[in-house]
Amino acid sequence: MKADFFNVLSVADFVRVLRDFVPLNAEFVPFDATDGRVLAQDVISPEDLPMAPRSCMDGYAIRAQDIFGASEMNPAYLERVGTVRIEAPADFVLRGGECASIVTGGVLPEGADAVIMVEHTEDLGTGTVEMRKSLAPCDNVMLRGEDAEAGRVALYAGTLMRPQEVGLLAALGEDEVAVYKRPSIAILSTGDELVPVTRKPAVGQVRDVNSSMLACSIRRAGGIPVQYGLIKDDVDSLEAAVRKALAENDAVFLSGGSSVGTRDLTVEVMERIEGMQVVNHGVAISPGKPLILARAGNKAVWGLPGQVASAQVVMFVLGMPFVRHLAGMRNAFDQRYWPARRAVLTRNLASKPGREDYVRVSVDASGDVLRATPVLGKSGLLRTLILSQGVIRIPSDSEGVYEGAECDVLLF
Amino acid sequence: MKADFFNVLSVADFVRVLRDFVPLNAEFVPFDATDGRVLAQDVISPEDLPMAPRSCMDGYAIRAQDIFGASEMNPAYLERVGTVRIEAPADFVLRGGECASIVTGGVLPEGADAVIMVEHTEDLGTGTVEMRKSLAPCDNVMLRGEDAEAGRVALYAGTLMRPQEVGLLAALGEDEVAVYKRPSIAILSTGDELVPVTRKPAVGQVRDVNSSMLACSIRRAGGIPVQYGLIKDDVDSLEAAVRKALAENDAVFLSGGSSVGTRDLTVEVMERIEGMQVVNHGVAISPGKPLILARAGNKAVWGLPGQVASAQVVMFVLGMPFVRHLAGMRNAFDQRYWPARRAVLTRNLASKPGREDYVRVSVDASGDVLRATPVLGKSGLLRTLILSQGVIRIPSDSEGVYEGAECDVLLF
């Protein structure tokens, strides 16, 4: 039982260790395959975007000074000298007292500096257009270079790509950009009671649940799960499997070591591998305390708690952010930015100071207010996870939260 | 301009139309490929899970009645008659006054009904174990069938699969289950000013940004984007393209029709297709008002606003939920459950009653409090989307929100 009583890290200290790992190398990928990835290099804009000033509206290109002071009661009158088609710039120059009809996206003719919405005008049908509003220069115009300027950084290294950032790459004509590699994560299951999912268990045996759950979580975090299947619960088999997995992947997640014996075995294997240091023998987190981490260079070996709910909570709070961190995400561990919903707690929640509690909760709506109800139950069961939509964090210096308090439910 | 002034639906009415579409048919997929999908049929458990009562702890299997009233001051003493190994059931029966050591996950021997944690015991080394705590029957035991009962529904149709639900399928040995198909969504871009991403635009031209952005958003919502590229901006080309896309996909998203001319063209094409009804000529949403929807049977054709930010906000608020709805997600449109963060608004936000406003905001943390700052700018630019982490909804009956108010930022 020694492992339980020494070197238990606080969550904050454990995260500090994780943040010390270095994100993976970069690779070039097609621009439209970058959604969800993190840029490894600045993207420098090769050109101005927009390339020329464009109209934001359907209306008339004008010179703002020509209609200063115009209003419904005191309109200005301009002469319509042409039409700007969307696909080609005007072949005329706008002079004082003139206007040109223009559609959204049309390039402003030379001489024009603003666009008046068609709703604020009236075409008098004689080549004259009535202007019923005053404008300032640049009104309703997308300026040249407003989205990106030639030679300047359009997107910084570290940017998490979303549809809009992919859109910017499309706009700039970037075919390929450098992003951090997706971490390749080995999954090993130990535990002599486990049988493959495809086999019917005898009494005393259970199917290997954690491998599939871990694979899904790793995929959700942007990693590539590599399943090594069931490893025999003896030190030589486990050592051989860990060495192989470590050589072939960026990190290794070991699952199944819930009993003291298996946990000790995991530590023994970690200590046998040269250059590998066991970082801790536990984390002050509930559920999930038996979490073990070892490190060899920039590669981590995680010994996950064997209880299925503990393993999954630890994956959500620490494992998935670690995968994102390796994939280049900045502040992956900063829970303030994680998807969450504010909800009112439906009952008191006690917590033991000295550890961070992550209480599984179900969320339901009552009108516009969400209510969070703790899902209690044994962490060896899947049930509590299936009934929950997320977790509420109770900090280690807190003795609990009262019914009626507003909490952030971290959604999983 | 007619289209702007009649048949503008409220967001609520528009959502009502969308909810009328029927989710797609089911298909069978391997259990470990179901993460993010929605079950189309109940999953009936073929067996009890756990198959037998199992220990939640490392400790001793006991009969609770033997240690009723035991405490630190007044321990009970039991005779240790064996050890339960994890992978096989005990070959003995526990009788009155007896205990058996057991590891987490071990199957309780016949006769035992509870497990006492090793921390509350002391092995006196003579075959006798001291028990320092009282237990009730079932304490620290996962009961037979507690996760799932043979012949009962383990997961209901409509369940959104997450790692834990995939884990339950693994535990039950389900190789394949029925989930709703992923919607195949056609993306068509119109607009004669557009050139493919790979081409250098002349002045007046712009690269096709929306196709890539839409593809990313559709993929994020669980759909399969099918890009049809740039369609010439005339009624015959567009009609042919829409017919083909409609025949080959579950829905069609048309982008690029920002100018009045293109919008009218879109409506004309929709009206030409037999059995197709134009549902609306706009939605009371900002940005995104020029959104058009047409329907033929269970297939929708969306005419998205041409302005890039308007299109993306409309996709986020209505388009992506629609894709999820087709993929079987219940309450896909219910924003109360969407990922969000509560943040304090850094400035007043005025809003025009009668339309729902979605204000793009950037979010930054100041201590534990998040602050949301509106990102203002032209909706033809990508910039406002790139600087934003989400949107704040201002309901149609509101005139705005004051600085300092707490708002839910819907994260994108």
mmCIF file with all atom_site columns, N, CA and C in Angstrom, chain B residues 292-344:
data_model
loop_
_atom_site.group_PDB
_atom_site.id
_atom_site.type_symbol
_atom_site.label_atom_id
_atom_site.label_alt_id
_atom_site.label_comp_id
_atom_site.label_asym_id
_atom_site.label_entity_id
_atom_site.label_seq_id
_atom_site.pdbx_PDB_ins_code
_atom_site.Cartn_x
_atom_site.Cartn_y
_atom_site.Cartn_z
_atom_site.occupancy
_atom_site.B_iso_or_equiv
_atom_site.pdbx_formal_charge
_atom_site.auth_seq_id
_atom_site.auth_comp_id
_atom_site.auth_asym_id
_atom_site.auth_atom_id
_atom_site.pdbx_PDB_model_num
ATOM 1   N N  . ILE B 1 292 ? -32.452 32.046 -46.883 1.00 0.00 ? 292 ILE B N  1
ATOM 2   C CA . ILE B 1 292 ? -33.628 31.484 -47.567 1.00 0.00 ? 292 ILE B CA 1
ATOM 3   C C  . ILE B 1 292 ? -33.635 29.974 -47.384 1.00 0.00 ? 292 ILE B C  1
ATOM 4   N N  . LEU B 1 293 ? -34.810 29.409 -47.207 1.00 0.00 ? 293 LEU B N  1
ATOM 5   C CA . LEU B 1 293 ? -34.914 27.954 -47.136 1.00 0.00 ? 293 LEU B CA 1
ATOM 6   C C  . LEU B 1 293 ? -35.996 27.488 -48.099 1.00 0.00 ? 293 LEU B C  1
ATOM 7   N N  . ALA B 1 294 ? -35.704 26.375 -48.801 1.00 0.00 ? 294 ALA B N  1
ATOM 8   C CA . ALA B 1 294 ? -36.730 25.734 -49.621 1.00 0.00 ? 294 ALA B CA 1
ATOM 9   C C  . ALA B 1 294 ? -36.745 24.256 -49.258 1.00 0.00 ? 294 ALA B C  1
ATOM 10  N N  . ARG B 1 295 ? -37.881 23.644 -49.511 1.00 0.00 ? 295 ARG B N  1
ATOM 11  C CA . ARG B 1 295 ? -38.051 22.271 -49.074 1.00 0.00 ? 295 ARG B CA 1
ATOM 12  C C  . ARG B 1 295 ? -38.712 21.450 -50.175 1.00 0.00 ? 295 ARG B C  1
ATOM 13  N N  . ALA B 1 296 ? -38.149 20.277 -50.437 1.00 0.00 ? 296 ALA B N  1
ATOM 14  C CA . ALA B 1 296 ? -38.800 19.306 -51.329 1.00 0.00 ? 296 ALA B CA 1
ATOM 15  C C  . ALA B 1 296 ? -38.807 17.986 -50.579 1.00 0.00 ? 296 ALA B C  1
ATOM 16  N N  . GLY B 1 297 ? -39.984 17.573 -50.130 1.00 0.00 ? 297 GLY B N  1
ATOM 17  C CA . GLY B 1 297 ? -40.069 16.366 -49.312 1.00 0.00 ? 297 GLY B CA 1
ATOM 18  C C  . GLY B 1 297 ? -39.235 16.550 -48.062 1.00 0.00 ? 297 GLY B C  1
ATOM 19  N N  . ASN B 1 298 ? -38.336 15.620 -47.805 1.00 0.00 ? 298 ASN B N  1
ATOM 20  C CA . ASN B 1 298 ? -37.502 15.733 -46.605 1.00 0.00 ? 298 ASN B CA 1
ATOM 21  C C  . ASN B 1 298 ? -36.138 16.352 -46.909 1.00 0.00 ? 298 ASN B C  1
ATOM 22  N N  . LYS B 1 299 ? -36.008 16.931 -48.099 1.00 0.00 ? 299 LYS B N  1
ATOM 23  C CA . LYS B 1 299 ? -34.725 17.537 -48.457 1.00 0.00 ? 299 LYS B CA 1
ATOM 24  C C  . LYS B 1 299 ? -34.828 19.058 -48.435 1.00 0.00 ? 299 LYS B C  1
ATOM 25  N N  . ALA B 1 300 ? -33.828 19.657 -47.829 1.00 0.00 ? 300 ALA B N  1
ATOM 26  C CA . ALA B 1 300 ? -33.816 21.114 -47.698 1.00 0.00 ? 300 ALA B CA 1
ATOM 27  C C  . ALA B 1 300 ? -32.770 21.711 -48.621 1.00 0.00 ? 300 ALA B C  1
ATOM 28  N N  . VAL B 1 301 ? -33.092 22.872 -49.167 1.00 0.00 ? 301 VAL B N  1
ATOM 29  C CA . VAL B 1 301 ? -32.091 23.663 -49.864 1.00 0.00 ? 301 VAL B CA 1
ATOM 30  C C  . VAL B 1 301 ? -31.955 24.982 -49.107 1.00 0.00 ? 301 VAL B C  1
ATOM 31  N N  . TRP B 1 302 ? -30.760 25.250 -48.653 1.00 0.00 ? 302 TRP B N  1
ATOM 32  C CA . TRP B 1 302 ? -30.491 26.473 -47.910 1.00 0.00 ? 302 TRP B CA 1
ATOM 33  C C  . TRP B 1 302 ? -29.834 27.479 -48.853 1.00 0.00 ? 302 TRP B C  1
ATOM 34  N N  . GLY B 1 303 ? -30.357 28.682 -48.881 1.00 0.00 ? 303 GLY B N  1
ATOM 35  C CA . GLY B 1 303 ? -29.688 29.781 -49.568 1.00 0.00 ? 303 GLY B CA 1
ATOM 36  C C  . GLY B 1 303 ? -29.070 30.647 -48.490 1.00 0.00 ? 303 GLY B C  1
ATOM 37  N N  . LEU B 1 304 ? -27.779 30.471 -48.285 1.00 0.00 ? 304 LEU B N  1
ATOM 38  C CA . LEU B 1 304 ? -27.104 31.174 -47.186 1.00 0.00 ? 304 LEU B CA 1
ATOM 39  C C  . LEU B 1 304 ? -26.813 32.612 -47.548 1.00 0.00 ? 304 LEU B C  1
ATOM 40  N N  . PRO B 1 305 ? -26.732 33.478 -46.552 1.00 0.00 ? 305 PRO B N  1
ATOM 41  C CA . PRO B 1 305 ? -26.307 34.855 -46.827 1.00 0.00 ? 305 PRO B CA 1
ATOM 42  C C  . PRO B 1 305 ? -24.914 34.828 -47.445 1.00 0.00 ? 305 PRO B C  1
ATOM 43  N N  . GLY B 1 306 ? -24.631 35.789 -48.309 1.00 0.00 ? 306 GLY B N  1
ATOM 44  C CA . GLY B 1 306 ? -23.353 35.791 -49.003 1.00 0.00 ? 306 GLY B CA 1
ATOM 45  C C  . GLY B 1 306 ? -22.206 36.348 -48.172 1.00 0.00 ? 306 GLY B C  1
ATOM 46  N N  . GLN B 1 307 ? -22.513 37.232 -47.254 1.00 0.00 ? 307 GLN B N  1
ATOM 47  C CA . GLN B 1 307 ? -21.463 37.802 -46.401 1.00 0.00 ? 307 GLN B CA 1
ATOM 48  C C  . GLN B 1 307 ? -20.889 36.692 -45.540 1.00 0.00 ? 307 GLN B C  1
ATOM 49  N N  . VAL B 1 308 ? -19.591 36.620 -45.505 1.00 0.00 ? 308 VAL B N  1
ATOM 50  C CA . VAL B 1 308 ? -18.945 35.475 -44.895 1.00 0.00 ? 308 VAL B CA 1
ATOM 51  C C  . VAL B 1 308 ? -19.292 35.331 -43.401 1.00 0.00 ? 308 VAL B C  1
ATOM 52  N N  . ALA B 1 309 ? -19.318 36.421 -42.666 1.00 0.00 ? 309 ALA B N  1
ATOM 53  C CA . ALA B 1 309 ? -19.613 36.305 -41.237 1.00 0.00 ? 309 ALA B CA 1
ATOM 54  C C  . ALA B 1 309 ? -21.086 35.981 -41.015 1.00 0.00 ? 309 ALA B C  1
ATOM 55  N N  . SER B 1 310 ? -21.952 36.535 -41.855 1.00 0.00 ? 310 SER B N  1
ATOM 56  C CA . SER B 1 310 ? -23.371 36.223 -41.736 1.00 0.00 ? 310 SER B CA 1
ATOM 57  C C  . SER B 1 310 ? -23.595 34.737 -42.000 1.00 0.00 ? 310 SER B C  1
ATOM 58  N N  . ALA B 1 311 ? -22.951 34.232 -43.039 1.00 0.00 ? 311 ALA B N  1
ATOM 59  C CA . ALA B 1 311 ? -23.114 32.816 -43.382 1.00 0.00 ? 311 ALA B CA 1
ATOM 60  C C  . ALA B 1 311 ? -22.652 31.940 -42.225 1.00 0.00 ? 311 ALA B C  1
ATOM 61  N N  . GLN B 1 312 ? -21.533 32.312 -41.625 1.00 0.00 ? 312 GLN B N  1
ATOM 62  C CA . GLN B 1 312 ? -20.975 31.466 -40.580 1.00 0.00 ? 312 GLN B CA 1
ATOM 63  C C  . GLN B 1 312 ? -21.833 31.516 -39.310 1.00 0.00 ? 312 GLN B C  1
ATOM 64  N N  . VAL B 1 313 ? -22.356 32.675 -38.967 1.00 0.00 ? 313 VAL B N  1
ATOM 65  C CA . VAL B 1 313 ? -23.223 32.767 -37.783 1.00 0.00 ? 313 VAL B CA 1
ATOM 66  C C  . VAL B 1 313 ? -24.498 31.962 -38.009 1.00 0.00 ? 313 VAL B C  1
ATOM 67  N N  . VAL B 1 314 ? -25.066 32.084 -39.211 1.00 0.00 ? 314 VAL B N  1
ATOM 68  C CA . VAL B 1 314 ? -26.267 31.316 -39.537 1.00 0.00 ? 314 VAL B CA 1
ATOM 69  C C  . VAL B 1 314 ? -25.980 29.816 -39.494 1.00 0.00 ? 314 VAL B C  1
ATOM 70  N N  . MET B 1 315 ? -24.818 29.418 -39.964 1.00 0.00 ? 315 MET B N  1
ATOM 71  C CA . MET B 1 315 ? -24.445 28.000 -39.889 1.00 0.00 ? 315 MET B CA 1
ATOM 72  C C  . MET B 1 315 ? -24.380 27.556 -38.429 1.00 0.00 ? 315 MET B C  1
ATOM 73  N N  . PHE B 1 316 ? -23.774 28.380 -37.605 1.00 0.00 ? 316 PHE B N  1
ATOM 74  C CA . PHE B 1 316 ? -23.584 28.016 -36.208 1.00 0.00 ? 316 PHE B CA 1
ATOM 75  C C  . PHE B 1 316 ? -24.925 27.919 -35.468 1.00 0.00 ? 316 PHE B C  1
ATOM 76  N N  . VAL B 1 317 ? -25.788 28.892 -35.711 1.00 0.00 ? 317 VAL B N  1
ATOM 77  C CA . VAL B 1 317 ? -27.031 28.966 -34.948 1.00 0.00 ? 317 VAL B CA 1
ATOM 78  C C  . VAL B 1 317 ? -28.106 28.039 -35.512 1.00 0.00 ? 317 VAL B C  1
ATOM 79  N N  . LEU B 1 318 ? -28.103 27.845 -36.830 1.00 0.00 ? 318 LEU B N  1
ATOM 80  C CA . LEU B 1 318 ? -29.199 27.096 -37.460 1.00 0.00 ? 318 LEU B CA 1
ATOM 81  C C  . LEU B 1 318 ? -28.725 25.931 -38.333 1.00 0.00 ? 318 LEU B C  1
ATOM 82  N N  . GLY B 1 319 ? -27.675 26.135 -39.111 1.00 0.00 ? 319 GLY B N  1
ATOM 83  C CA . GLY B 1 319 ? -27.248 25.114 -40.078 1.00 0.00 ? 319 GLY B CA 1
ATOM 84  C C  . GLY B 1 319 ? -26.643 23.886 -39.417 1.00 0.00 ? 319 GLY B C  1
ATOM 85  N N  . MET B 1 320 ? -25.699 24.093 -38.505 1.00 0.00 ? 320 MET B N  1
ATOM 86  C CA . MET B 1 320 ? -25.079 22.950 -37.834 1.00 0.00 ? 320 MET B CA 1
ATOM 87  C C  . MET B 1 320 ? -26.103 22.174 -36.990 1.00 0.00 ? 320 MET B C  1
ATOM 88  N N  . PRO B 1 321 ? -26.957 22.865 -36.225 1.00 0.00 ? 321 PRO B N  1
ATOM 89  C CA . PRO B 1 321 ? -27.999 22.112 -35.508 1.00 0.00 ? 321 PRO B CA 1
ATOM 90  C C  . PRO B 1 321 ? -28.906 21.330 -36.461 1.00 0.00 ? 321 PRO B C  1
ATOM 91  N N  . PHE B 1 322 ? -29.168 21.888 -37.646 1.00 0.00 ? 322 PHE B N  1
ATOM 92  C CA . PHE B 1 322 ? -30.000 21.159 -38.617 1.00 0.00 ? 322 PHE B CA 1
ATOM 93  C C  . PHE B 1 322 ? -29.310 19.867 -39.051 1.00 0.00 ? 322 PHE B C  1
ATOM 94  N N  . VAL B 1 323 ? -28.013 19.936 -39.296 1.00 0.00 ? 323 VAL B N  1
ATOM 95  C CA . VAL B 1 323 ? -27.270 18.722 -39.664 1.00 0.00 ? 323 VAL B CA 1
ATOM 96  C C  . VAL B 1 323 ? -27.334 17.707 -38.525 1.00 0.00 ? 323 VAL B C  1
ATOM 97  N N  . ARG B 1 324 ? -27.163 18.176 -37.291 1.00 0.00 ? 324 ARG B N  1
ATOM 98  C CA . ARG B 1 324 ? -27.253 17.272 -36.135 1.00 0.00 ? 324 ARG B CA 1
ATOM 99  C C  . ARG B 1 324 ? -28.653 16.680 -36.000 1.00 0.00 ? 324 ARG B C  1
ATOM 100 N N  . HIS B 1 325 ? -29.656 17.504 -36.297 1.00 0.00 ? 325 HIS B N  1
ATOM 101 C CA . HIS B 1 325 ? -31.045 17.029 -36.243 1.00 0.00 ? 325 HIS B CA 1
ATOM 102 C C  . HIS B 1 325 ? -31.243 15.900 -37.256 1.00 0.00 ? 325 HIS B C  1
ATOM 103 N N  . LEU B 1 326 ? -30.765 16.077 -38.483 1.00 0.00 ? 326 LEU B N  1
ATOM 104 C CA . LEU B 1 326 ? -30.873 15.010 -39.496 1.00 0.00 ? 326 LEU B CA 1
ATOM 105 C C  . LEU B 1 326 ? -30.139 13.761 -39.033 1.00 0.00 ? 326 LEU B C  1
ATOM 106 N N  . ALA B 1 327 ? -29.059 13.957 -38.269 1.00 0.00 ? 327 ALA B N  1
ATOM 107 C CA . ALA B 1 327 ? -28.265 12.825 -37.767 1.00 0.00 ? 327 ALA B CA 1
ATOM 108 C C  . ALA B 1 327 ? -28.883 12.233 -36.504 1.00 0.00 ? 327 ALA B C  1
ATOM 109 N N  . GLY B 1 328 ? -30.105 12.664 -36.168 1.00 0.00 ? 328 GLY B N  1
ATOM 110 C CA . GLY B 1 328 ? -30.847 12.012 -35.103 1.00 0.00 ? 328 GLY B CA 1
ATOM 111 C C  . GLY B 1 328 ? -30.755 12.675 -33.741 1.00 0.00 ? 328 GLY B C  1
ATOM 112 N N  . MET B 1 329 ? -30.027 13.786 -33.631 1.00 0.00 ? 329 MET B N  1
ATOM 113 C CA . MET B 1 329 ? -29.874 14.387 -32.306 1.00 0.00 ? 329 MET B CA 1
ATOM 114 C C  . MET B 1 329 ? -31.172 15.054 -31.869 1.00 0.00 ? 329 MET B C  1
ATOM 115 N N  . ARG B 1 330 ? -31.595 14.692 -30.665 1.00 0.00 ? 330 ARG B N  1
ATOM 116 C CA . ARG B 1 330 ? -32.806 15.298 -30.128 1.00 0.00 ? 330 ARG B CA 1
ATOM 117 C C  . ARG B 1 330 ? -32.453 16.667 -29.544 1.00 0.00 ? 330 ARG B C  1
ATOM 118 N N  . ASN B 1 331 ? -33.363 17.586 -29.671 1.00 0.00 ? 331 ASN B N  1
ATOM 119 C CA . ASN B 1 331 ? -33.148 18.924 -29.110 1.00 0.00 ? 331 ASN B CA 1
ATOM 120 C C  . ASN B 1 331 ? -31.886 19.594 -29.635 1.00 0.00 ? 331 ASN B C  1
ATOM 121 N N  . ALA B 1 332 ? -31.560 19.296 -30.882 1.00 0.00 ? 332 ALA B N  1
ATOM 122 C CA . ALA B 1 332 ? -30.343 19.877 -31.456 1.00 0.00 ? 332 ALA B CA 1
ATOM 123 C C  . ALA B 1 332 ? -30.399 21.402 -31.464 1.00 0.00 ? 332 ALA B C  1
ATOM 124 N N  . PHE B 1 333 ? -31.613 21.957 -31.494 1.00 0.00 ? 333 PHE B N  1
ATOM 125 C CA . PHE B 1 333 ? -31.745 23.412 -31.593 1.00 0.00 ? 333 PHE B CA 1
ATOM 126 C C  . PHE B 1 333 ? -31.818 24.090 -30.228 1.00 0.00 ? 333 PHE B C  1
ATOM 127 N N  . ASP B 1 334 ? -31.857 23.300 -29.170 1.00 0.00 ? 334 ASP B N  1
ATOM 128 C CA . ASP B 1 334 ? -32.035 23.872 -27.834 1.00 0.00 ? 334 ASP B CA 1
ATOM 129 C C  . ASP B 1 334 ? -30.712 24.419 -27.304 1.00 0.00 ? 334 ASP B C  1
ATOM 130 N N  . GLN B 1 335 ? -30.565 25.728 -27.423 1.00 0.00 ? 335 GLN B N  1
ATOM 131 C CA . GLN B 1 335 ? -29.290 26.366 -27.102 1.00 0.00 ? 335 GLN B CA 1
ATOM 132 C C  . GLN B 1 335 ? -28.914 26.253 -25.626 1.00 0.00 ? 335 GLN B C  1
ATOM 133 N N  . ARG B 1 336 ? -29.892 25.905 -24.790 1.00 0.00 ? 336 ARG B N  1
ATOM 134 C CA . ARG B 1 336 ? -29.575 25.813 -23.359 1.00 0.00 ? 336 ARG B CA 1
ATOM 135 C C  . ARG B 1 336 ? -28.496 24.780 -23.075 1.00 0.00 ? 336 ARG B C  1
ATOM 136 N N  . TYR B 1 337 ? -28.399 23.784 -23.952 1.00 0.00 ? 337 TYR B N  1
ATOM 137 C CA . TYR B 1 337 ? -27.435 22.711 -23.703 1.00 0.00 ? 337 TYR B CA 1
ATOM 138 C C  . TYR B 1 337 ? -26.147 22.860 -24.522 1.00 0.00 ? 337 TYR B C  1
ATOM 139 N N  . TRP B 1 338 ? -26.067 23.909 -25.310 1.00 0.00 ? 338 TRP B N  1
ATOM 140 C CA . TRP B 1 338 ? -24.854 24.070 -26.125 1.00 0.00 ? 338 TRP B CA 1
ATOM 141 C C  . TRP B 1 338 ? -23.673 24.467 -25.247 1.00 0.00 ? 338 TRP B C  1
ATOM 142 N N  . PRO B 1 339 ? -22.472 24.086 -25.679 1.00 0.00 ? 339 PRO B N  1
ATOM 143 C CA . PRO B 1 339 ? -21.281 24.499 -24.925 1.00 0.00 ? 339 PRO B CA 1
ATOM 144 C C  . PRO B 1 339 ? -21.205 26.012 -24.854 1.00 0.00 ? 339 PRO B C  1
ATOM 145 N N  . ALA B 1 340 ? -20.947 26.517 -23.682 1.00 0.00 ? 340 ALA B N  1
ATOM 146 C CA . ALA B 1 340 ? -20.949 27.961 -23.496 1.00 0.00 ? 340 ALA B CA 1
ATOM 147 C C  . ALA B 1 340 ? -20.080 28.305 -22.298 1.00 0.00 ? 340 ALA B C  1
ATOM 148 N N  . ARG B 1 341 ? -19.755 29.555 -22.141 1.00 0.00 ? 341 ARG B N  1
ATOM 149 C CA . ARG B 1 341 ? -19.139 30.022 -20.898 1.00 0.00 ? 341 ARG B CA 1
ATOM 150 C C  . ARG B 1 341 ? -19.855 31.270 -20.458 1.00 0.00 ? 341 ARG B C  1
ATOM 151 N N  . ARG B 1 342 ? -20.064 31.405 -19.159 1.00 0.00 ? 342 ARG B N  1
ATOM 152 C CA . ARG B 1 342 ? -20.656 32.602 -18.601 1.00 0.00 ? 342 ARG B CA 1
ATOM 153 C C  . ARG B 1 342 ? -19.568 33.669 -18.531 1.00 0.00 ? 342 ARG B C  1
ATOM 154 N N  . ALA B 1 343 ? -19.874 34.843 -19.053 1.00 0.00 ? 343 ALA B N  1
ATOM 155 C CA . ALA B 1 343 ? -18.879 35.919 -19.057 1.00 0.00 ? 343 ALA B CA 1
ATOM 156 C C  . ALA B 1 343 ? -19.556 37.250 -18.780 1.00 0.00 ? 343 ALA B C  1
ATOM 157 N N  . VAL B 1 344 ? -18.765 38.186 -18.298 1.00 0.00 ? 344 VAL B N  1
ATOM 158 C CA . VAL B 1 344 ? -19.269 39.523 -17.986 1.00 0.00 ? 344 VAL B CA 1
ATOM 159 C C  . VAL B 1 344 ? -19.010 40.433 -19.181 1.00 0.00 ? 344 VAL B C  1
#
